Coordinates of C-alpha atoms in Angstrom, one line a residue:
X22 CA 117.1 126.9 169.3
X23 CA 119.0 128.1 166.5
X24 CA 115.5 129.2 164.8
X25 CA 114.7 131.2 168.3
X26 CA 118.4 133.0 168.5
X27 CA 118.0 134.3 165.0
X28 CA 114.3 135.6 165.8
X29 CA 115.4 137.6 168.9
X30 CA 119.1 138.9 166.9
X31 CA 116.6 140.0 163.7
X32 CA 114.3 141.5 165.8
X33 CA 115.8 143.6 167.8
X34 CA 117.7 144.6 164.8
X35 CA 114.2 145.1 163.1
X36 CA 113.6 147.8 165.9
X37 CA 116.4 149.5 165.8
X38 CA 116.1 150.0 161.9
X39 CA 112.7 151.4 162.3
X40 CA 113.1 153.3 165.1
X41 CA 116.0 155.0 163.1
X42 CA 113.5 155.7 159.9
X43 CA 111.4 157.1 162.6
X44 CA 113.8 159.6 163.4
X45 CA 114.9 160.5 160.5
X46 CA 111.7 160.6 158.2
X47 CA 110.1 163.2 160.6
X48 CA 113.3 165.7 160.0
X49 CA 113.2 164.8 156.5
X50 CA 113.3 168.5 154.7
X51 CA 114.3 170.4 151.6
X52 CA 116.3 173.2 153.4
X53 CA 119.4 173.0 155.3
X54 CA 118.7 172.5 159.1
X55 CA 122.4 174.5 159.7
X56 CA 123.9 176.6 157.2
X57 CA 127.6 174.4 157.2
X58 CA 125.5 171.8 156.1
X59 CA 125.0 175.2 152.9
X60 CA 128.7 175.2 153.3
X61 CA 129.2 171.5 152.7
X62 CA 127.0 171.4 149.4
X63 CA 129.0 174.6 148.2
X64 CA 132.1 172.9 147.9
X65 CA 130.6 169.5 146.8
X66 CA 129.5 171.2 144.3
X67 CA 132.4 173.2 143.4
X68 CA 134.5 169.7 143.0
X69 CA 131.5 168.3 140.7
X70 CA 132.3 171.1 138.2
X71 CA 136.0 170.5 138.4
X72 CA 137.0 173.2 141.4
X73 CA 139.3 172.3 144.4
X74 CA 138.2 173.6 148.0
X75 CA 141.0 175.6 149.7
X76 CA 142.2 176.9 146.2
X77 CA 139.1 178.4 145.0
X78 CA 137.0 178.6 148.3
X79 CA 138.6 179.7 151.8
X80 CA 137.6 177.0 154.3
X81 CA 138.8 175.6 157.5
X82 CA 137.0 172.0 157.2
X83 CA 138.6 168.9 155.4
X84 CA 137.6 167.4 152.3
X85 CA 135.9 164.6 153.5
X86 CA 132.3 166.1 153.8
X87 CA 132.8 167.7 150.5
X88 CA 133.4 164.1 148.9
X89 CA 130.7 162.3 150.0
X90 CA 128.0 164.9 149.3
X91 CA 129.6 165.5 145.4
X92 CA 129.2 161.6 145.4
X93 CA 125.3 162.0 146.8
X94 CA 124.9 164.8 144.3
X95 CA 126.5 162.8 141.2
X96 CA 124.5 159.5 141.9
X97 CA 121.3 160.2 143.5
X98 CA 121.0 164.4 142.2
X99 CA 121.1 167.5 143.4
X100 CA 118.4 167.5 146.1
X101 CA 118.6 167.6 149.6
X102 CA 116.3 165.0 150.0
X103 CA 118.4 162.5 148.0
X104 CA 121.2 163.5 150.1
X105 CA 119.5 162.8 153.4
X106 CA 119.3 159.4 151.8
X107 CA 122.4 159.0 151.1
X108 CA 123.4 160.1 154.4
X109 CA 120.8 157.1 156.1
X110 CA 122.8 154.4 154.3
X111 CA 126.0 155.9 154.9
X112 CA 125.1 156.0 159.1
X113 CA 124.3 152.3 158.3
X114 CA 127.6 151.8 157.8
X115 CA 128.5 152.5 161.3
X116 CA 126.2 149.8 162.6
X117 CA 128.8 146.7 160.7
X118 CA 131.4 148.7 163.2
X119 CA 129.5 148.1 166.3
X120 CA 128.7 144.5 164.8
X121 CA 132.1 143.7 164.8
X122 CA 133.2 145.1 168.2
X123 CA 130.8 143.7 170.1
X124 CA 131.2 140.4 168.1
X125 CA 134.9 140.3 169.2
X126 CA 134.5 141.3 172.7
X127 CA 131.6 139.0 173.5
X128 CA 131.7 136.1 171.1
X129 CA 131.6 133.0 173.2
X130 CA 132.1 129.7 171.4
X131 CA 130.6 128.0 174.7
X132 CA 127.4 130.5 174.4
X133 CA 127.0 131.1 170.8
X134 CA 124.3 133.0 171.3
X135 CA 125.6 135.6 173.1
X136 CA 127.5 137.1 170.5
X137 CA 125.0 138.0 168.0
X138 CA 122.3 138.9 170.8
X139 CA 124.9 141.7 172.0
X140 CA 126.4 142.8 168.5
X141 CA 122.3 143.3 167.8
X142 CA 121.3 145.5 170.9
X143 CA 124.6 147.4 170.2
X144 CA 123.4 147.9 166.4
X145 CA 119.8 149.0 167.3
X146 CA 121.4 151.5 170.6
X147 CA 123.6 152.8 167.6
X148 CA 121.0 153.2 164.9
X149 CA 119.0 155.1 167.2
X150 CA 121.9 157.6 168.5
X151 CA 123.7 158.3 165.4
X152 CA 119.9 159.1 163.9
X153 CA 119.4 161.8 166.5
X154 CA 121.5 164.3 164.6
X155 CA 121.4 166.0 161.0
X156 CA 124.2 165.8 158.4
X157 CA 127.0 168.2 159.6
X158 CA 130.7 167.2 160.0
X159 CA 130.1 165.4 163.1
X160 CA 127.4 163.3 161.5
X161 CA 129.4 162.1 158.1
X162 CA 132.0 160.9 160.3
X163 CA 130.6 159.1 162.8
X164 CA 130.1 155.8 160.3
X165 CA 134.0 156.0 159.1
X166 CA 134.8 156.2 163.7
X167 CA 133.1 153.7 164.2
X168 CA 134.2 151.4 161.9
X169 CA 137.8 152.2 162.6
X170 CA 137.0 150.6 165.9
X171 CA 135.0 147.9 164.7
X172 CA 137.7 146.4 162.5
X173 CA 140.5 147.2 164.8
X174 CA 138.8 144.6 167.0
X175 CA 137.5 142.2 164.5
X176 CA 141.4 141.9 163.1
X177 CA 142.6 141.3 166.7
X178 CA 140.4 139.0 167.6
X179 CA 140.6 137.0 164.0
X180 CA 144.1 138.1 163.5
X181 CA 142.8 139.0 160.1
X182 CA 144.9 141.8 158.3
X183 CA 142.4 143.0 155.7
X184 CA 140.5 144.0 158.9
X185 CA 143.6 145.8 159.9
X186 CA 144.1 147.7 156.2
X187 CA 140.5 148.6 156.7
X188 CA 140.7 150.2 160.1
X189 CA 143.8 152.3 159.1
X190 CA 141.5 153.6 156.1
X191 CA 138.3 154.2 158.2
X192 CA 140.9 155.8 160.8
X193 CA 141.8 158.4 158.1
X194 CA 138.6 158.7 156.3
X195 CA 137.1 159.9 159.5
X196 CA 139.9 162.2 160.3
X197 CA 139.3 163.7 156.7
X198 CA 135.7 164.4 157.1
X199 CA 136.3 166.4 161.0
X200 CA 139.6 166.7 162.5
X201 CA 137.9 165.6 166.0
X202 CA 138.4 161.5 164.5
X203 CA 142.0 162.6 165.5
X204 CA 141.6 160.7 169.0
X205 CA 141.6 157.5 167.6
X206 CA 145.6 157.9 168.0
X207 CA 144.3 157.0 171.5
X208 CA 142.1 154.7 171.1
X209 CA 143.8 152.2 168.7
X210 CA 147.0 151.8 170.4
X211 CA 144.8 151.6 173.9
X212 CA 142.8 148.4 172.0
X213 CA 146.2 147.1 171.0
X214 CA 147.1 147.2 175.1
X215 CA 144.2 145.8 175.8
X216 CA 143.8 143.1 173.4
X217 CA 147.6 141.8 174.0
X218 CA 146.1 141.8 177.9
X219 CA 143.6 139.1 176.6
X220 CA 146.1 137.2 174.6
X221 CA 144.5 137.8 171.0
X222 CA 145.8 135.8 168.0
X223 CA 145.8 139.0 166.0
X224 CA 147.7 141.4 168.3
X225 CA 151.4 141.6 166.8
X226 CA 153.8 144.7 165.7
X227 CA 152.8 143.9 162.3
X228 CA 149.3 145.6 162.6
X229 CA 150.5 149.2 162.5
X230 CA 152.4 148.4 159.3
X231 CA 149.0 147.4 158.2
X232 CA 147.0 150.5 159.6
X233 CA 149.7 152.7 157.8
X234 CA 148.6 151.1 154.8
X235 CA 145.3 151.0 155.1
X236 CA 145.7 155.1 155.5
X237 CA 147.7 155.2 152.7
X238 CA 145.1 153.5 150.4
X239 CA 143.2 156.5 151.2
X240 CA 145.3 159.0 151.4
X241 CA 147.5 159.1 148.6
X242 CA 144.3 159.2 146.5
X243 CA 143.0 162.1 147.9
X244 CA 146.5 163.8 147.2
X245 CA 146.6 162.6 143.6
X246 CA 143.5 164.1 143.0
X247 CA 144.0 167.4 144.4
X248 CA 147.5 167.5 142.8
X249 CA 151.1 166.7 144.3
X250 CA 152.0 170.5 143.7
X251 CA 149.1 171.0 146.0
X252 CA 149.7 168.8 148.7
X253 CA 150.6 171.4 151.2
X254 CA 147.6 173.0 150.6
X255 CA 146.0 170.0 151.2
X256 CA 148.0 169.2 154.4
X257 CA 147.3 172.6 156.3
X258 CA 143.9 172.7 155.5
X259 CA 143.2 169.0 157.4
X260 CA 145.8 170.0 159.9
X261 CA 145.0 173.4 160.3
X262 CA 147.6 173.8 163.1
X263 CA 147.2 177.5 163.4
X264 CA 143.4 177.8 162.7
X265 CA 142.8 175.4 165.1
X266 CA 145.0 177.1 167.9
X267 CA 143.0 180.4 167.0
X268 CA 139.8 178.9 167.1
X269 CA 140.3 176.9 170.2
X270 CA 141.8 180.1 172.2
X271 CA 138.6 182.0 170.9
X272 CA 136.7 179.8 173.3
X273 CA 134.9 181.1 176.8
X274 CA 135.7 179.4 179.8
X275 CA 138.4 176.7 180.3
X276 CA 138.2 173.3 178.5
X277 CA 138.1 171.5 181.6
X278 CA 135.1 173.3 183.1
X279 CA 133.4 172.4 179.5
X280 CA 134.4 168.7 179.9
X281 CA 132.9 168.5 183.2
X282 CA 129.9 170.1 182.2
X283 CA 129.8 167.7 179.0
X284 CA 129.0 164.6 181.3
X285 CA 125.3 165.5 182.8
X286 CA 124.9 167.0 178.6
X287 CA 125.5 163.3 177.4
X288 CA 123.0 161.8 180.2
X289 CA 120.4 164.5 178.6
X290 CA 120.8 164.1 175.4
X291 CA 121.7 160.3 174.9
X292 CA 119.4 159.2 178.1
X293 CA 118.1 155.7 176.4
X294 CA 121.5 155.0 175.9
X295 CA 123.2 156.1 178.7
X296 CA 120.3 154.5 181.2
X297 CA 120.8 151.0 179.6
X298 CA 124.4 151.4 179.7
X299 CA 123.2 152.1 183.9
X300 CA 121.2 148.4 183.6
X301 CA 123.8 147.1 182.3
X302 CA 126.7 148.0 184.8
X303 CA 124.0 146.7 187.4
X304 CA 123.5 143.6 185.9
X305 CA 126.9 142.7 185.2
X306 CA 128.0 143.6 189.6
X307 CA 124.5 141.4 190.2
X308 CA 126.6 138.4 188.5
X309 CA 128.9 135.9 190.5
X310 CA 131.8 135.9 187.5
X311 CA 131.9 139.6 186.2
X312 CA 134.0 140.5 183.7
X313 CA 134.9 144.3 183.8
X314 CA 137.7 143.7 181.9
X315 CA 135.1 143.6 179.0
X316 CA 134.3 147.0 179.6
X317 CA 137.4 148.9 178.7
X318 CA 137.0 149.3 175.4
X319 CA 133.6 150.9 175.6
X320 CA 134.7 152.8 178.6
X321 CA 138.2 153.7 176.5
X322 CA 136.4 154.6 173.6
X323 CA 133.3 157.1 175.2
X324 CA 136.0 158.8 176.9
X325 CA 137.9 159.8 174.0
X326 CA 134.7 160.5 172.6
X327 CA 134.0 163.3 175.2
X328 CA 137.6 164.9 174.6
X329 CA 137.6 164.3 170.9
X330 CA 134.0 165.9 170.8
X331 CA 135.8 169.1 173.1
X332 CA 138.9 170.1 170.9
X333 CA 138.7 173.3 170.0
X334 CA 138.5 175.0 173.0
X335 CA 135.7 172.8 175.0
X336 CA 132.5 174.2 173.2
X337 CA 130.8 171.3 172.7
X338 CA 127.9 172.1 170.5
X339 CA 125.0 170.0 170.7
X340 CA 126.1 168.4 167.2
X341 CA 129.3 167.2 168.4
X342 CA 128.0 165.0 170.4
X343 CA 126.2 162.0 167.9
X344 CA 130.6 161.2 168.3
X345 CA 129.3 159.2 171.6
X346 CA 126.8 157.4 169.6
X347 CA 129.4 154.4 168.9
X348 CA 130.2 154.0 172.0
X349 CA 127.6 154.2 174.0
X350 CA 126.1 151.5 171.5
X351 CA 129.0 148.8 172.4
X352 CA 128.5 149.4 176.3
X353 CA 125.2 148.8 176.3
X354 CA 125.9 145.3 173.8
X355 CA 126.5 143.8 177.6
X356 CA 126.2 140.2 177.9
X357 CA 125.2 140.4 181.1
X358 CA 122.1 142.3 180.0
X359 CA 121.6 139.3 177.6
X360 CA 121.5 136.9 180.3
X361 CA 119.4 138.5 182.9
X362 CA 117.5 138.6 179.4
X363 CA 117.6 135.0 179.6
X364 CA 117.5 133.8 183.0
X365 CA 114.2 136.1 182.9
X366 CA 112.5 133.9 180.4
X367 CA 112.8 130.7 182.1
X368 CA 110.6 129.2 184.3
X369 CA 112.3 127.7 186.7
X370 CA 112.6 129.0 190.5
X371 CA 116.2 129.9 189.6
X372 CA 118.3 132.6 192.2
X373 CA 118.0 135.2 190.5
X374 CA 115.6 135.2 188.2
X375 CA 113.4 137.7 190.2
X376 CA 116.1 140.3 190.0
X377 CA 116.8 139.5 186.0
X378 CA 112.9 140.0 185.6
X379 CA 113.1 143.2 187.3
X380 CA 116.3 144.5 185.5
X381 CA 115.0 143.5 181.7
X382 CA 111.5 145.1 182.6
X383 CA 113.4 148.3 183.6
X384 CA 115.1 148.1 180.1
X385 CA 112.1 147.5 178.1
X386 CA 110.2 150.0 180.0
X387 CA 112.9 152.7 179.0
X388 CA 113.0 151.1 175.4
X389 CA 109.5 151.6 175.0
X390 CA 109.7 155.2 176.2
X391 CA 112.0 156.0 173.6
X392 CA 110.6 154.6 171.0
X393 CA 107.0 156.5 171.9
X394 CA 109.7 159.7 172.0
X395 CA 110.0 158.8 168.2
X396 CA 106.5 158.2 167.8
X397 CA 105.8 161.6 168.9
X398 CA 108.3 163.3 166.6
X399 CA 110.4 163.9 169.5
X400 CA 113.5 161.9 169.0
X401 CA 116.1 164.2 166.9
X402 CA 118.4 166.4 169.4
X403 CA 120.1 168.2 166.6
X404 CA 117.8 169.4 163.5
X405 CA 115.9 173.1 162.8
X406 CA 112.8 172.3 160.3
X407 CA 112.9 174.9 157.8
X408 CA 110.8 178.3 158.3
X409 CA 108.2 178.9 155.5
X410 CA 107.2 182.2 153.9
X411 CA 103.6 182.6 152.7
X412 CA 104.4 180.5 149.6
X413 CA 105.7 177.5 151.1
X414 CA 109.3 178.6 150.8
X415 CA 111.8 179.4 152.8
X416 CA 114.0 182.8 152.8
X417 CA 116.9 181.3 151.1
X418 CA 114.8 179.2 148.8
X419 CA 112.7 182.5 147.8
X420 CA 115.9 184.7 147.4
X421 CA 117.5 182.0 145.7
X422 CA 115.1 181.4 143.0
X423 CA 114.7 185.6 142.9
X424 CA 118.3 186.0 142.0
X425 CA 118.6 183.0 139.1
X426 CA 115.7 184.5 137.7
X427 CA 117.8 187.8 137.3
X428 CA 120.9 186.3 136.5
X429 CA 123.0 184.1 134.2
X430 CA 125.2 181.1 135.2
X431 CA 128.1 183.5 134.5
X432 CA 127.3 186.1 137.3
X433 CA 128.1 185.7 141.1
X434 CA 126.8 186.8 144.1
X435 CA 128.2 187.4 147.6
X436 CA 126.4 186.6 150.7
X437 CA 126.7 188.7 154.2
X438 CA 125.5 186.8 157.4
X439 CA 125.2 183.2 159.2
X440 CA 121.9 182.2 157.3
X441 CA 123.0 184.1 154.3
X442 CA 125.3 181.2 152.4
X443 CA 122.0 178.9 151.9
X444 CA 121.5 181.1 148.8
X445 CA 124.2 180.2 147.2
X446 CA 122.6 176.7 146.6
X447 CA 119.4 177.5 145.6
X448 CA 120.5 180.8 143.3
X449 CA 123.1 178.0 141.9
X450 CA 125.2 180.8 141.7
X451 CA 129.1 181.3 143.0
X452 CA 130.7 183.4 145.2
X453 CA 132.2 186.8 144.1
X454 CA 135.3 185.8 146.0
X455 CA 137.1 182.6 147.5
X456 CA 135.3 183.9 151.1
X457 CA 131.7 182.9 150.1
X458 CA 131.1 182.9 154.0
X459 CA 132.6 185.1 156.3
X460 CA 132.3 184.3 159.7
X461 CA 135.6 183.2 161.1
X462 CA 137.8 184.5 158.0
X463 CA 136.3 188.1 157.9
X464 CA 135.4 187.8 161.5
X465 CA 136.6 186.4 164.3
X466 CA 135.3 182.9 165.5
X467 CA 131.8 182.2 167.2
X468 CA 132.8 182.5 171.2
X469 CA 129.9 181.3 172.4
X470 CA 130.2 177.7 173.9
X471 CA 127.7 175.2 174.7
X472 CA 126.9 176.3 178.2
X473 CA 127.3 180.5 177.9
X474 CA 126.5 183.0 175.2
X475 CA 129.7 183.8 174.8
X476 CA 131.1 187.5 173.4
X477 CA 130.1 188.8 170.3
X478 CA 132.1 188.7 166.8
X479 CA 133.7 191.5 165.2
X480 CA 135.4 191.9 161.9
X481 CA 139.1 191.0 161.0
X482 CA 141.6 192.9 159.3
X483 CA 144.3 191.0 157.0
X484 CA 145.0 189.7 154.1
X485 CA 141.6 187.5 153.3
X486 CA 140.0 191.4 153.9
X487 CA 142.5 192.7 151.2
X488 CA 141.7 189.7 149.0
X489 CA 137.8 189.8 148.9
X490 CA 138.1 194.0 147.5
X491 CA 140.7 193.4 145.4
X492 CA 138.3 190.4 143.6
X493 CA 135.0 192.1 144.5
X494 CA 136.2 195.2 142.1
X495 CA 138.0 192.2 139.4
X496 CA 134.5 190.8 139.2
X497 CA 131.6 192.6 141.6
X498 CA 128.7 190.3 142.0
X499 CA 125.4 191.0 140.5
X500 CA 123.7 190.6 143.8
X501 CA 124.1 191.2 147.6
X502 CA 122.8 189.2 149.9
X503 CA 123.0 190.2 153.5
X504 CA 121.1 188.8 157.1
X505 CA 121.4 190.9 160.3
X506 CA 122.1 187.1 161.5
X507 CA 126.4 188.2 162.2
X508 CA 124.4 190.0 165.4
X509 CA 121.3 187.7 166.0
X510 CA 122.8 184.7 166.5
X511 CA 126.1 185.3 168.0
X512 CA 125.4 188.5 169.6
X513 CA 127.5 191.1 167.4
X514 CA 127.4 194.4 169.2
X515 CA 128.0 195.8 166.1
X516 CA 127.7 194.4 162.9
X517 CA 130.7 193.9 161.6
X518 CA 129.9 194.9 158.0
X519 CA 129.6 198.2 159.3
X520 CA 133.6 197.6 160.0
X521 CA 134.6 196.3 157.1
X522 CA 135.0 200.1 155.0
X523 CA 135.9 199.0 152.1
X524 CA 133.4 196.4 151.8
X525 CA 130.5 198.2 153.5
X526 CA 131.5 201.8 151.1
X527 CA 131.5 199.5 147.6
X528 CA 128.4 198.3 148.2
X529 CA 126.9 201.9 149.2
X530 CA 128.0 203.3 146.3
X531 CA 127.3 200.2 143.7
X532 CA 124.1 198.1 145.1
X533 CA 120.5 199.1 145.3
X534 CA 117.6 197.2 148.0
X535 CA 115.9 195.5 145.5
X536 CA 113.9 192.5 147.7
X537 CA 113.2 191.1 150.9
X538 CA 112.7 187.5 151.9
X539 CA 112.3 187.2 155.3
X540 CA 115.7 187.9 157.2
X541 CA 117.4 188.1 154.0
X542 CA 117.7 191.4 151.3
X543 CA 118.6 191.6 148.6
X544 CA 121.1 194.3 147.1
X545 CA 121.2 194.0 143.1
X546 CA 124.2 195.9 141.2
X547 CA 123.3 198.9 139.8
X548 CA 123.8 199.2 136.0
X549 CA 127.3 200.8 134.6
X550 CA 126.2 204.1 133.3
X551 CA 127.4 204.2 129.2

């Protein structure tokens, strides 16, 4: 028996891995699919060669991002492919989170099965989910989430402070990489409620001592390395208090409308998920003991999810959501799904059984039509294959390789326009200024939510303006590169270069068309006359 429980926990773990390679080997591409993923590798890059984001680049994102992509870039090399790699294993991560949640909610020493067979189908749901999206913010911190959760549980359960130290650090980690981890305030302290409900060896005041210093094994780190002096930088820039307020009031609509609206988006976009989440609630009111109280932490944790995917003003972007991938995972690691499993493999005349068969033929049934989804090159919901020129390149790669061509390491560049910034990678040149991307410091924010188009950008007076000319004329950049993109994609109804005088006048005066690749020209610096 032993022999059979370890086939059915391997394979369904088996599945989900491959389903997963499925997913993410027929996105696998060497351009960015979303140019913050451009902005992510700029300031990787920059620490690699001894910089410090938020002192030499102006950005509203935490470090965390940054970190793990210089640590992709240091070990594996400076290609995108590698990097996808990197970012495989690092999702992987995330699956020992659901492992242990599910392992703590639904171990049974009287079923010993049951355990394993749950912490498995939770695995596989969660392979699957988190594969679904590329590797933007929401993405890199999905792994460090779950695992907050996982060995919040796991210490609880075992009463097991290393398990405690290490939730506290995964707690911060995730906040570090996106600032939307920050509901886990919630859902911690709800798991210690609960858990103390359920008489759990490992729920005493103690724990949030050992959270603290779990965070603080992280933390103070990260502030060493940027430099004590610095801290305050440091601070503002992963508590952006009045960025955030800004961008979240820039928002259409009201957040609650958004939320609403977010619940039939999650059906759509996680529907394997969500529908055997739906099997399982009907198999667990089918049995004669039910135990809902085994549901709240699933329940506690998808509902943060939805509000921690929302802050900043209730757009919800479709790459927000791989946030719900966790939990959706550990609601549908139901052990009533396991036993309809099997009560539907006997053979006996059981009450019952006709119902189980009928409820695990439903979940295959929708397992199988996702995995045919993968087969068909269907299953991302948040990736944008690269568009190829005649050569086999793509805009940014063609300018990019254009402008090194022209240029030493010591020259800069300055790039104009959402789908502008990829240059910067592929030129391997630097920004003219600490603004290497303008929208939402040159410009206002993006409006546009996930369900309207929103109003269109226009530029932004201030100091960052005042900043960029007065190091634009220190140092101008040997080459321009501008996309009509500020008016494309977020319906500008004027561009706002045209605005931006001083900006717009200096490179009138000082730049020259010199070549077009596909949306993007290119504006080279005309020579200083003897």
């Amino acid at each position: 028996m032993a022999e059979q429980r370890d086939r059915v926990v391997v394979l369904v773990l088996v599945l989900g891995v491959i389903a997963m390679l499925g997913i993410r080997l027929h996105v696998l591409d060497d351009e960015f699919p979303n140019p913050d993923i451009a902005g992510i590798a700029y300031n990787a890059e920059l620490i690699l060669d001894g910089g410090r984001p938020y002192l030499e680049t102006v950005e509203i994102k935490p470090p965390g991002a940054f970190l793990l992509t210089a640590a992709s870039f240091s070990v594996l090399g400076r290609t995108l492919e590698a990097l996808q790699l990197f970012h495989f294993l690092w999702l992987c991560v995330g699956a020992v989170g659901v492992w242990w949640a599910a392992m703590a909610i639904h171990h049974d020493d009287e079923q010993p099965q049951l355990g394993p067979r749950c912490a498995a189908i939770g695995v596989a749901v969660y392979l699957v989910g988190a594969a679904m999206f590329s590797y933007n913010y929401s993405s890199w911190m999905t792994p460090a989430y779950a695992l907050a959760v996982g060995a919040t549980l796991r210490g609880m359960k075992r009463d097991s402070r290393w398990h405690h130290v290490l939730a506290g650090a995964a707690a911060l980690a995730a906040v570090l990489i996106i600032q939307r981890a920050a509901v886990l305030a919630l859902v911690m302290p709800g798991l210690w409620l609960w858990a103390r409900r359920q008489q759990w060896p490992g729920v005493h005041p103690k724990l949030w001592a050992q959270w603290l210093g779990g965070a603080l094994l992280v933390g103070v780190p990260l502030v060493l390395w940027f430099g004590v002096g610095e801290a305050r930088v440091l601070f503002d820039a992963v508590v952006p208090i009045g960025v955030g307020a800004d961008y979240a009031a820039s928002a259409d609509g009201s957040a609650l409308g958004s939320l609403a609206a977010a619940i039939p988006q999650l059906g759509r976009e996680f529907w394997w998920p969500a529908a055997l989440v739906g099997v399982a609630a009907v198999a667990t009111f089918m049995e004669r003991e039910r135990d809902l109280g085994a549901w709240f932490p699933g329940l506690l944790w998808l509902a943060a999810s939805i509000v921690g995917a929302g802050l900043g003003g209730g757009r919800y972007y479709l790459h927000y959501l791989v946030q719900y991938a966790p939990a959706l995972a550990l609601l549908a690691a139901s052990p009533a799904l396991v036993r309809a499993g099997q009560a539907a493999a006997r053979d006996s005349d059981e009450p019952g059984r006709v119902r189980a068969r009928i409820l695990v033929a439903v979940a295959a049934l929708l397992s199988v039509a996702q995995l045919g989804e993968i087969g068909l090159g269907q299953g991302h919901r948040y990736e944008s294959m690269a568009r190829r020129l005649k050569d086999g390149k793509t805009a940014a790669q063609a300018a990019g390789a254009h402008i090194r061509a022209q240029t030493t390491e010591d020259d800069t560049i300055l790039a104009w326009g959402w789908t502008a910034w990829r240059v910067y990678y592929w030129a391997q040149r630097r920004s003219a200024t600490r603004v290497y991307k303008p929208l939402g410091s040159l410009t206002t924010f993006n409006t546009n939510t996930a369900f309207d188009p929103g109003e269109g950008i226009v530029f932004r007076d201030g100091p960052l303006a005042a900043q960029v000319l007065a190091e634009f004329d220190r140092h101008p950049p040997a080459y321009i590169v501008y996309s009509p993109s500020m008016v494309q994609a977020f319906g500008a109804k004027r561009e706002p270069l045209e605005d931006f005088a001083g900006l717009r006048d200096r490179i009138a005066l000082g730049y020259v068309p010199e070549a077009q690749f596909g949306d993007l020209r290119l504006l080279r610096r005309r020579p200083v006359p003897r």
